[in-house]
Coordinates of C-alpha atoms in Angstrom, one line a residue:
X1 CA 58.2 -0.3 5.8
X2 CA 59.5 0.3 2.3
X3 CA 57.4 -0.3 -0.8
X4 CA 59.0 -3.0 -3.1
X5 CA 58.2 -3.4 -6.8
X6 CA 57.4 -6.9 -7.9
X7 CA 56.5 -6.8 -11.5
X8 CA 54.5 -9.6 -13.3
X9 CA 56.9 -10.8 -16.1
X10 CA 56.0 -11.0 -19.7
X11 CA 55.4 -14.2 -21.5
X12 CA 58.3 -16.8 -21.3
X13 CA 60.1 -14.5 -18.9
X14 CA 61.1 -15.0 -15.3
X15 CA 61.1 -12.5 -12.4
X16 CA 64.0 -13.0 -10.0
X17 CA 64.5 -10.8 -6.9
X18 CA 68.1 -12.1 -6.9
X19 CA 70.1 -13.9 -9.6
X20 CA 70.9 -17.5 -9.1
X21 CA 74.6 -16.8 -8.5
X22 CA 73.6 -14.7 -5.4
X23 CA 72.0 -17.7 -3.6
X24 CA 75.2 -18.7 -1.8
X25 CA 75.8 -15.2 -0.5
X26 CA 72.1 -14.9 0.6
X27 CA 72.5 -18.1 2.6
X28 CA 75.7 -16.8 4.1
X29 CA 74.1 -13.5 5.1
X30 CA 71.1 -15.3 6.6
X31 CA 73.4 -17.5 8.6
X32 CA 75.0 -14.4 10.1
X33 CA 71.5 -12.9 10.8
X34 CA 70.4 -16.0 12.7
X35 CA 73.7 -16.0 14.6
X36 CA 72.7 -12.7 16.2
X37 CA 69.3 -14.0 17.5
X38 CA 69.6 -14.1 21.3
X39 CA 65.9 -14.1 22.3
X40 CA 64.1 -17.0 23.9
X41 CA 61.0 -19.1 23.0
X42 CA 59.2 -20.3 26.1
X43 CA 62.4 -19.8 28.2
X44 CA 64.4 -21.8 25.7
X45 CA 67.2 -20.2 23.5
X46 CA 65.9 -19.5 20.0
X47 CA 68.7 -21.4 18.3
X48 CA 67.9 -24.5 20.3
X49 CA 64.2 -24.4 19.4
X50 CA 65.1 -23.7 15.7
X51 CA 67.6 -26.6 15.7
X52 CA 65.0 -29.0 17.2
X53 CA 62.3 -27.8 14.8
X54 CA 64.5 -28.4 11.8
X55 CA 65.4 -31.9 12.9
X56 CA 61.7 -32.8 13.5
X57 CA 60.6 -31.3 10.1
X58 CA 63.4 -33.2 8.2
X59 CA 62.5 -36.4 10.0
X60 CA 58.7 -35.9 9.2
X61 CA 59.4 -34.9 5.6
X62 CA 61.6 -38.0 5.0
X63 CA 58.9 -40.2 6.4
X64 CA 56.2 -38.5 4.4
X65 CA 58.2 -38.4 1.1
X66 CA 59.4 -42.0 1.3
X67 CA 55.7 -43.1 1.0
X68 CA 55.6 -42.0 -2.6
X69 CA 59.4 -42.2 -3.3
X70 CA 61.1 -45.1 -1.5
X71 CA 64.5 -44.0 -2.8
X72 CA 64.2 -40.3 -1.8
X73 CA 66.9 -40.6 0.9
X74 CA 69.4 -41.4 -1.9
X75 CA 68.5 -38.3 -3.8
X76 CA 68.9 -35.7 -1.0
X77 CA 71.9 -34.4 0.9
X78 CA 72.5 -36.7 3.9
X79 CA 74.2 -34.0 6.0
X80 CA 72.5 -30.8 5.1
X81 CA 73.7 -27.5 6.4
X82 CA 71.0 -25.4 4.8
X83 CA 67.3 -25.8 4.2
X84 CA 65.9 -24.0 1.1
X85 CA 62.1 -24.0 1.4
X86 CA 59.0 -23.0 -0.5
X87 CA 55.3 -23.9 -0.2
X88 CA 51.8 -23.3 -1.4
X89 CA 48.2 -24.4 -1.0
X90 CA 47.5 -27.7 -2.9
X91 CA 45.4 -26.1 -5.7
X92 CA 45.6 -26.0 -9.5
X93 CA 47.9 -23.0 -9.5
X94 CA 49.4 -21.4 -12.6
X95 CA 53.1 -21.8 -13.9
X96 CA 54.0 -18.5 -12.1
X97 CA 53.6 -20.3 -8.8
X98 CA 54.8 -23.8 -9.9
X99 CA 58.1 -22.2 -11.0
X100 CA 59.0 -22.1 -7.3
X101 CA 59.1 -25.9 -7.1
X102 CA 60.9 -26.2 -10.4
X103 CA 63.5 -23.6 -9.4
X104 CA 64.1 -25.2 -6.0
X105 CA 64.7 -28.6 -7.7
X106 CA 67.1 -27.2 -10.3
X107 CA 68.9 -25.2 -7.6
X108 CA 69.6 -28.3 -5.6
X109 CA 71.0 -30.1 -8.7
X110 CA 73.3 -27.2 -9.5
X111 CA 76.6 -26.6 -7.7
X112 CA 75.4 -23.2 -6.3
X113 CA 74.2 -24.0 -2.7
X114 CA 76.6 -26.5 -1.1
X115 CA 75.1 -29.2 1.2
X116 CA 71.5 -27.9 0.9
X117 CA 68.2 -29.7 1.4
X118 CA 65.1 -28.7 -0.5
X119 CA 61.7 -28.7 1.2
X120 CA 58.2 -28.0 0.0
X121 CA 55.4 -27.3 2.5
X122 CA 51.9 -28.5 1.4
X123 CA 49.7 -25.9 3.0
X124 CA 46.9 -28.3 3.8
X125 CA 45.9 -26.2 6.8
X126 CA 44.4 -23.5 4.6
X127 CA 40.7 -23.2 3.6
X128 CA 39.8 -25.2 0.5
X129 CA 37.8 -22.4 -1.0
X130 CA 38.9 -22.5 -4.7
X131 CA 39.5 -25.9 -6.4
X132 CA 38.5 -24.6 -9.8
X133 CA 40.5 -24.6 -12.9
X134 CA 40.3 -22.5 -16.0
X135 CA 40.5 -24.2 -19.4
X136 CA 40.3 -23.0 -23.0
X137 CA 37.5 -24.3 -25.2
X138 CA 36.1 -23.8 -28.7
X139 CA 32.7 -22.0 -28.9
X140 CA 30.0 -23.0 -31.4
X141 CA 31.4 -20.6 -34.0
X142 CA 34.9 -22.0 -33.7
X143 CA 36.4 -19.2 -31.6
X144 CA 38.3 -19.7 -28.4
X145 CA 36.6 -19.0 -25.1
X146 CA 37.3 -19.6 -21.4
X147 CA 35.5 -22.1 -19.2
X148 CA 35.8 -22.7 -15.4
X149 CA 35.4 -26.2 -14.0
X150 CA 35.1 -27.2 -10.4
X151 CA 37.0 -30.1 -9.0
X152 CA 34.8 -32.4 -6.8
X153 CA 32.6 -29.4 -6.0
X154 CA 29.6 -31.6 -5.2
X155 CA 31.6 -33.7 -2.8
X156 CA 33.0 -30.8 -0.8
X157 CA 31.3 -29.1 2.2
X158 CA 32.1 -25.3 2.2
X159 CA 34.7 -23.6 4.4
X160 CA 36.8 -26.5 5.7
X161 CA 40.6 -26.7 5.5
X162 CA 42.2 -29.2 3.0
X163 CA 43.3 -31.4 5.9
X164 CA 39.7 -32.0 6.9
X165 CA 38.6 -33.4 3.6
X166 CA 39.3 -37.1 2.9
X167 CA 41.0 -38.3 -0.3
X168 CA 38.4 -38.3 -3.1
X169 CA 37.1 -41.5 -4.5
X170 CA 38.6 -43.0 -7.6
X171 CA 35.1 -42.8 -9.2
X172 CA 35.0 -39.0 -8.7
X173 CA 38.6 -38.6 -10.0
X174 CA 37.9 -40.6 -13.1
X175 CA 34.7 -38.6 -13.8
X176 CA 36.7 -35.3 -13.5
X177 CA 39.5 -36.6 -15.7
X178 CA 37.0 -37.7 -18.4
X179 CA 35.2 -34.4 -18.3
X180 CA 38.3 -32.3 -18.8
X181 CA 39.7 -34.6 -21.5
X182 CA 36.5 -34.4 -23.4
X183 CA 36.5 -30.6 -23.4
X184 CA 40.1 -30.4 -24.4
X185 CA 39.8 -32.7 -27.4
X186 CA 38.3 -30.0 -29.5
X187 CA 41.6 -28.0 -29.1
X188 CA 43.9 -30.6 -30.7
X189 CA 44.1 -28.5 -33.9
X190 CA 45.1 -25.5 -31.9
X191 CA 47.5 -27.1 -29.4
X192 CA 47.7 -30.9 -29.0
X193 CA 50.2 -30.6 -26.0
X194 CA 47.4 -29.3 -23.7
X195 CA 45.4 -32.5 -23.9
X196 CA 48.6 -34.7 -23.8
X197 CA 49.8 -32.9 -20.7
X198 CA 46.5 -33.2 -19.0
X199 CA 46.3 -36.9 -19.8
X200 CA 49.6 -37.4 -18.0
X201 CA 48.3 -35.4 -15.1
X202 CA 45.1 -37.5 -15.0
X203 CA 47.2 -40.6 -14.6
X204 CA 49.0 -38.8 -11.7
X205 CA 45.7 -38.1 -10.0
X206 CA 44.7 -41.7 -10.2
X207 CA 48.1 -42.9 -9.1
X208 CA 48.0 -40.5 -6.1
X209 CA 44.6 -41.9 -5.1
X210 CA 46.1 -45.4 -5.2
X211 CA 49.2 -44.4 -3.2
X212 CA 47.1 -42.6 -0.6
X213 CA 44.8 -45.6 -0.1
X214 CA 47.8 -48.0 0.2
X215 CA 50.1 -45.9 2.4
X216 CA 47.9 -43.8 4.6
X217 CA 45.4 -44.7 7.2
X218 CA 43.8 -41.4 6.8
X219 CA 45.1 -39.4 3.8
X220 CA 43.5 -35.9 3.3
X221 CA 42.7 -33.9 0.2
X222 CA 45.7 -31.7 0.6
X223 CA 48.1 -34.7 0.6
X224 CA 46.3 -36.2 -2.4
X225 CA 46.6 -33.1 -4.5
X226 CA 50.2 -32.4 -3.4
X227 CA 51.2 -35.9 -4.3
X228 CA 49.6 -35.7 -7.7
X229 CA 51.6 -32.6 -8.5
X230 CA 54.8 -34.2 -7.2
X231 CA 54.1 -37.3 -9.5
X232 CA 53.5 -34.9 -12.4
X233 CA 57.0 -33.5 -11.9
X234 CA 58.6 -36.9 -12.4
X235 CA 60.2 -36.0 -15.7
X236 CA 62.5 -33.5 -13.9
X237 CA 63.4 -36.0 -11.2
X238 CA 62.4 -34.1 -8.0
X239 CA 65.1 -34.2 -5.3
X240 CA 63.4 -32.2 -2.6
X241 CA 61.3 -33.3 0.3
X242 CA 57.6 -32.6 0.9
X243 CA 55.6 -32.4 4.1
X244 CA 52.0 -31.2 4.9
X245 CA 52.1 -28.2 7.3
X246 CA 49.4 -29.9 9.5
X247 CA 52.1 -32.4 10.5
X248 CA 54.4 -29.6 11.6
X249 CA 51.8 -28.0 13.8
X250 CA 51.8 -31.0 16.3
X251 CA 55.5 -30.5 17.0
X252 CA 56.7 -29.2 20.4
X253 CA 58.5 -26.3 18.7
X254 CA 55.4 -25.0 16.9
X255 CA 53.3 -25.2 20.1
X256 CA 56.2 -23.4 22.0
X257 CA 56.1 -20.6 19.4
X258 CA 52.3 -20.5 19.8
X259 CA 52.6 -20.2 23.6
X260 CA 55.3 -17.5 23.3
X261 CA 52.9 -15.4 21.2
X262 CA 49.9 -15.9 23.5
X263 CA 51.9 -15.1 26.7
X264 CA 52.9 -11.8 25.1
X265 CA 49.7 -11.1 23.2
X266 CA 49.2 -7.6 24.5
X267 CA 52.4 -6.3 22.9
X268 CA 52.2 -8.6 19.9
X269 CA 48.6 -7.7 18.9
X270 CA 49.5 -4.0 18.8
X271 CA 52.5 -4.6 16.7
X272 CA 50.6 -6.9 14.4
X273 CA 47.7 -4.4 13.8
X274 CA 50.0 -1.4 13.5
X275 CA 52.1 -3.1 10.8
X276 CA 48.9 -4.1 8.9
X277 CA 47.7 -0.5 9.0
X278 CA 51.1 0.7 7.7
X279 CA 50.9 -1.7 4.8
X280 CA 47.4 -0.6 3.9
X281 CA 48.5 3.1 4.0
X282 CA 51.6 2.4 2.0
X283 CA 49.7 0.6 -0.8
X284 CA 46.6 2.8 -0.5
X285 CA 44.4 -0.2 0.3
X286 CA 40.9 0.6 1.7
X287 CA 39.6 -2.9 2.6
X288 CA 40.4 -3.9 6.2
X289 CA 40.6 -7.6 5.2
X290 CA 43.7 -7.1 3.0
X291 CA 46.4 -8.4 3.4
X292 CA 44.9 -9.9 6.6
X293 CA 42.2 -8.5 9.0
X294 CA 43.4 -6.8 12.2
X295 CA 43.2 -8.7 15.4
X296 CA 40.2 -7.8 17.6
X297 CA 41.3 -6.1 20.8
X298 CA 38.7 -5.5 23.5
X299 CA 38.8 -4.8 27.3
X300 CA 38.8 -8.5 28.3
X301 CA 39.3 -10.1 24.9
X302 CA 42.3 -10.2 22.6
X303 CA 42.2 -12.2 19.4
X304 CA 45.4 -14.2 18.6
X305 CA 46.6 -14.8 15.0
X306 CA 45.9 -18.5 15.0
X307 CA 42.9 -20.8 14.2
X308 CA 41.4 -23.6 16.3
X309 CA 39.0 -26.4 15.4
X310 CA 38.0 -30.0 16.0
X311 CA 38.5 -32.6 13.4
X312 CA 35.8 -32.2 10.6
X313 CA 34.8 -28.8 11.9
X314 CA 35.2 -25.3 10.4
X315 CA 38.2 -23.3 11.6
X316 CA 37.4 -20.8 14.4
X317 CA 39.0 -17.7 16.0
X318 CA 40.9 -18.0 19.3
X319 CA 41.0 -15.3 22.0
X320 CA 42.8 -14.6 25.2
X321 CA 40.1 -14.1 27.8
X322 CA 41.2 -12.0 30.9
X323 CA 39.2 -12.9 33.9
X324 CA 40.1 -12.1 37.6
X325 CA 43.8 -11.6 36.9
X326 CA 43.9 -14.9 34.9
X327 CA 44.3 -15.4 31.2
X328 CA 42.6 -18.2 29.4
X329 CA 42.7 -19.5 25.8
X330 CA 39.1 -19.1 24.8
X331 CA 36.7 -19.7 21.9
X332 CA 33.0 -19.1 21.7
X333 CA 32.2 -22.7 20.8
X334 CA 34.8 -24.5 23.0
X335 CA 34.7 -22.2 26.0
X336 CA 37.8 -21.9 28.2
X337 CA 40.4 -24.2 26.8
X338 CA 43.6 -23.6 28.7
X339 CA 44.9 -21.4 31.5
X340 CA 47.8 -19.3 30.2
X341 CA 50.7 -19.4 32.7
X342 CA 54.4 -18.6 32.3
X343 CA 55.4 -22.1 33.1
X344 CA 57.8 -22.8 30.2
X345 CA 57.9 -26.5 29.2
X346 CA 55.3 -27.4 31.9
X347 CA 52.8 -25.1 30.0
X348 CA 53.7 -26.8 26.7
X349 CA 53.0 -30.3 28.0
X350 CA 49.8 -29.2 29.7
X351 CA 48.6 -27.6 26.4
X352 CA 49.5 -30.8 24.4
X353 CA 47.5 -32.9 26.8
X354 CA 44.4 -30.7 26.7
X355 CA 44.5 -30.4 22.9
X356 CA 44.7 -34.2 22.6
X357 CA 41.9 -34.8 25.2
X358 CA 39.6 -32.4 23.5
X359 CA 40.5 -33.3 20.0
X360 CA 41.5 -29.7 19.1
X361 CA 43.9 -28.4 16.4
X362 CA 45.8 -25.1 16.4
X363 CA 47.0 -23.6 13.1
X364 CA 48.6 -20.2 12.3
X365 CA 47.0 -17.5 10.3
X366 CA 48.8 -16.5 7.0
X367 CA 51.4 -14.0 8.3
X368 CA 52.4 -16.2 11.3
X369 CA 52.6 -19.2 9.0
X370 CA 55.4 -17.7 6.9
X371 CA 57.0 -16.1 10.0
X372 CA 57.3 -19.6 11.6
X373 CA 58.7 -21.2 8.4
X374 CA 61.2 -18.5 7.8
X375 CA 62.5 -18.3 11.4
X376 CA 62.2 -21.9 12.7
X377 CA 62.7 -24.1 9.6
X378 CA 64.4 -22.5 6.5
X379 CA 67.7 -20.9 5.8
X380 CA 66.2 -19.3 2.7
X381 CA 62.5 -19.1 1.8
X382 CA 61.3 -18.9 -1.8
X383 CA 58.3 -16.7 -2.3
X384 CA 56.0 -15.9 -5.2
X385 CA 54.9 -12.4 -6.0
X386 CA 51.9 -12.4 -3.6
X387 CA 53.7 -13.9 -0.6
X388 CA 56.6 -11.5 -1.1
X389 CA 54.3 -8.4 -0.9
X390 CA 52.6 -9.7 2.3
X391 CA 55.9 -10.5 3.9
X392 CA 56.8 -6.8 4.1
X393 CA 54.4 -7.0 7.1
X394 CA 56.1 -10.1 8.4
X395 CA 59.5 -8.5 8.2
X396 CA 58.3 -5.5 10.3
X397 CA 56.7 -7.8 12.9
X398 CA 59.9 -9.7 13.3
X399 CA 61.9 -6.5 13.7
X400 CA 59.6 -5.0 16.3
X401 CA 58.5 -8.0 18.3
X402 CA 61.7 -10.0 18.4
X403 CA 64.0 -7.0 18.1
X404 CA 66.1 -8.6 15.3
X405 CA 66.6 -8.3 11.6
X406 CA 64.5 -10.7 9.5
X407 CA 66.3 -13.2 7.2
X408 CA 66.3 -12.5 3.5
X409 CA 63.9 -14.3 1.2
X410 CA 64.0 -15.0 -2.5
X411 CA 61.2 -14.1 -5.0
X412 CA 60.6 -15.9 -8.2
X413 CA 57.7 -15.9 -10.7
X414 CA 57.2 -16.4 -14.4
X415 CA 54.5 -16.0 -17.1
X416 CA 53.8 -18.8 -19.5
X417 CA 50.9 -18.6 -22.0
X418 CA 49.5 -21.6 -23.8
X419 CA 50.6 -21.6 -27.4
X420 CA 47.8 -21.6 -30.0
X421 CA 48.2 -21.8 -33.8
X422 CA 45.8 -19.0 -34.5
X423 CA 46.1 -15.5 -33.2
X424 CA 43.4 -12.8 -33.0
X425 CA 45.6 -9.7 -33.5
X426 CA 43.4 -6.8 -32.3
X427 CA 43.6 -4.0 -29.9
X428 CA 41.5 -1.9 -27.6
X429 CA 42.4 1.2 -29.7
X430 CA 40.8 -0.4 -32.8
X431 CA 37.6 -1.1 -30.9
X432 CA 37.6 2.5 -29.4
X433 CA 37.9 4.0 -32.9
X434 CA 35.0 1.9 -34.3
X435 CA 32.8 2.9 -31.3
X436 CA 33.6 6.6 -31.8
X437 CA 32.8 6.4 -35.5
X438 CA 29.5 4.6 -35.0
X439 CA 28.5 7.3 -32.4
X440 CA 29.6 10.1 -34.8
X441 CA 27.4 8.6 -37.6
X442 CA 24.4 9.5 -35.5
X443 CA 25.3 13.2 -34.9
X444 CA 27.4 14.0 -38.0
X445 CA 26.4 11.6 -40.7
X446 CA 27.4 14.1 -43.5
X447 CA 31.1 13.5 -42.6
X448 CA 30.8 9.9 -44.1
X449 CA 29.0 10.7 -47.3
X450 CA 32.2 10.0 -49.3
X451 CA 32.2 6.4 -48.0
X452 CA 28.7 5.7 -49.5
X453 CA 27.7 4.6 -53.0
X454 CA 25.4 7.5 -53.9
X455 CA 23.8 8.7 -57.2
X456 CA 24.7 12.1 -58.5
X457 CA 21.3 13.4 -57.4
X458 CA 21.8 12.1 -53.8
X459 CA 25.3 13.6 -53.6
X460 CA 23.9 17.0 -54.5
X461 CA 21.1 16.7 -52.0
X462 CA 23.4 15.7 -49.2
X463 CA 25.8 18.6 -50.0
X464 CA 22.9 21.0 -49.9
X465 CA 21.6 19.6 -46.6
X466 CA 25.1 19.7 -45.1
X467 CA 25.4 23.4 -46.1
X468 CA 22.0 24.1 -44.6
X469 CA 23.0 22.3 -41.3
X470 CA 26.1 24.4 -41.0
X471 CA 24.0 27.6 -41.5
X472 CA 21.5 26.4 -38.8
X473 CA 24.3 25.6 -36.3
X474 CA 25.6 29.2 -36.8
X475 CA 22.1 30.6 -36.5
X476 CA 21.3 28.8 -33.3
X477 CA 24.3 30.4 -31.5
X478 CA 22.8 33.8 -32.0
X479 CA 19.2 32.9 -30.9
X480 CA 18.1 33.7 -27.4
X481 CA 14.5 32.6 -27.1
X482 CA 13.8 28.9 -26.3
X483 CA 11.0 28.7 -28.9
X484 CA 13.4 29.7 -31.8
X485 CA 16.1 27.4 -30.5
X486 CA 13.7 24.5 -30.4
X487 CA 12.6 25.2 -33.9
X488 CA 16.1 25.3 -35.3
X489 CA 17.0 22.1 -33.4
X490 CA 14.1 20.3 -34.9
X491 CA 15.3 21.3 -38.4
X492 CA 18.9 20.0 -37.6
X493 CA 17.4 16.8 -36.3
X494 CA 15.3 16.3 -39.4
X495 CA 18.4 16.8 -41.6
X496 CA 20.4 14.3 -39.5
X497 CA 17.5 11.7 -39.6
X498 CA 17.5 11.9 -43.4
X499 CA 21.2 11.4 -43.7
X500 CA 21.3 8.7 -41.0
X501 CA 19.1 6.7 -43.2
X502 CA 21.5 7.1 -46.0
X503 CA 24.5 5.9 -43.9
X504 CA 22.6 3.0 -42.3
X505 CA 24.4 0.4 -44.5
X506 CA 27.7 1.9 -43.3
X507 CA 26.6 1.7 -39.7
X508 CA 25.6 -2.0 -40.1
X509 CA 29.0 -2.7 -41.7
X510 CA 30.9 -0.9 -38.8
X511 CA 28.7 -2.7 -36.2
X512 CA 29.6 -6.0 -37.6
X513 CA 33.3 -5.1 -37.6
X514 CA 33.0 -4.0 -34.0
X515 CA 31.3 -7.3 -33.1
X516 CA 34.2 -9.2 -34.7
X517 CA 36.8 -7.1 -33.0
X518 CA 35.2 -7.6 -29.6
X519 CA 35.1 -11.3 -30.2
X520 CA 38.8 -11.2 -31.0
X521 CA 39.4 -9.3 -27.7
X522 CA 37.6 -12.1 -25.9
X523 CA 39.8 -14.6 -27.6
X524 CA 43.0 -12.6 -27.0
X525 CA 42.2 -12.8 -23.3
X526 CA 42.5 -16.6 -23.7
X527 CA 45.7 -16.3 -25.7
X528 CA 47.3 -14.0 -23.0
X529 CA 45.7 -15.6 -19.9
X530 CA 48.4 -16.2 -17.2
X531 CA 46.4 -18.4 -14.8
X532 CA 45.8 -21.6 -16.7
X533 CA 46.6 -24.5 -14.3
X534 CA 50.1 -26.1 -14.3
X535 CA 48.6 -29.4 -15.5
X536 CA 48.3 -28.0 -19.0
X537 CA 52.0 -27.4 -19.2
X538 CA 55.0 -29.7 -18.6
X539 CA 57.7 -29.3 -15.9
X540 CA 60.3 -29.5 -18.6
X541 CA 58.8 -26.4 -20.2
X542 CA 59.4 -24.4 -17.0
X543 CA 62.8 -25.9 -16.4
X544 CA 63.8 -24.7 -19.9
X545 CA 62.8 -21.2 -19.0
X546 CA 65.3 -21.2 -16.1
X547 CA 68.4 -21.7 -18.2
X548 CA 70.5 -23.2 -15.4

């Protein structure tokens, strides 16, 4: 495993792992890499499973996308040879993540990748643990500050995946839109675009709610948020497909992949844990939960890197239980779920039947999610900075478990600050210098006598006291008894106390300056905050950064 450097770009800059003109060659290299894959998935040739998976995903994505864009089929390549893919959780992410979608769209409209289809995966299978958004606001003294607002927090039960939450009511959406708009109004003098952009997004949230209620029997929160983002991109005319990942997990190909891992869990779990340990060692990470916890391996139990749950339930861990030379799919709450046998397609259909009868869902953990998408769906996957780092582990798992080279992926990110008319213009060094000077006033007040407005008499007295203090400091160095040292120290302290009183006005002045500078630092964090949500920006702003 080699450490790769993915640096967060400066404002209005883009990080590319590969320049856009290298895309075609990356696709060609990946095609050759896939051509060497000769392993099987549940006794089926890999390329056959991959081909079926891609057909099913395109079919599902067309069906899903046509619900909000009836003309989507006219905008995409009808005979695609390549799938360029990205994806993210349906949250209020920042422009550095949103740029993946914008880049994908512009790439498809360029002449670079021939006969390519774009696909965005809405990761509605993930836990809905953070639906907050940060926004700038004016404090009572007119300075900028940061606020954090929760989206529908009172309506959400904790620890459920996005796909288990229903689409929120129009009443809740309207309340949220009104609250954010009210808070942003005070910023119109600083940046009127923030409020205008959010108002456009607010309309998209309401339209998404309407579309979900009209076109779906049972739309979930992930679909609702993903659709709102898609509607917000209308000004750049999106030409890529969308599909929630929960819909992919019901396909035969995904469940075949799941069974392939479970049938070989002894070797897979060791590789998985070893590669996570290597990653932590490489990046000097102490916490065992980062980038993902190791799988639990006990005498009769082996945890597998998937989740299981019933509709409306929290996600739960799954284990392989070894019992009397048999292996069962097992969970503490659901008991023995399925007998694992090497039965190929027979096992697949038995598993599908049991999952349907018991109302159970199987979803991958993070590393297996990107592994599946990169191997079984895409020809080129577009990562952000975070996903790219974690996929160092995924690459190594692919190499060691499947005994093949992993396909290349692309990394893109950007930084885009909100533009404000005012600018605080301060630095940590200025604050550090003020703090140092205030501290020095306490112990060496005589150094600052020249900065005071003193009478001639006061100047003479301070000069005499300063000379006496110097003599006392020299004297104390040659004294050995504690009684004498204490006596001299008290004299020095008395001189300092007298002079500290004289410099008190200077200290008050410096303390006020320090307070002002610290307030500016707080403001500068707002000016240089990278993680404001995409709905405060426009998709055209990001497209202009790309310079296609």
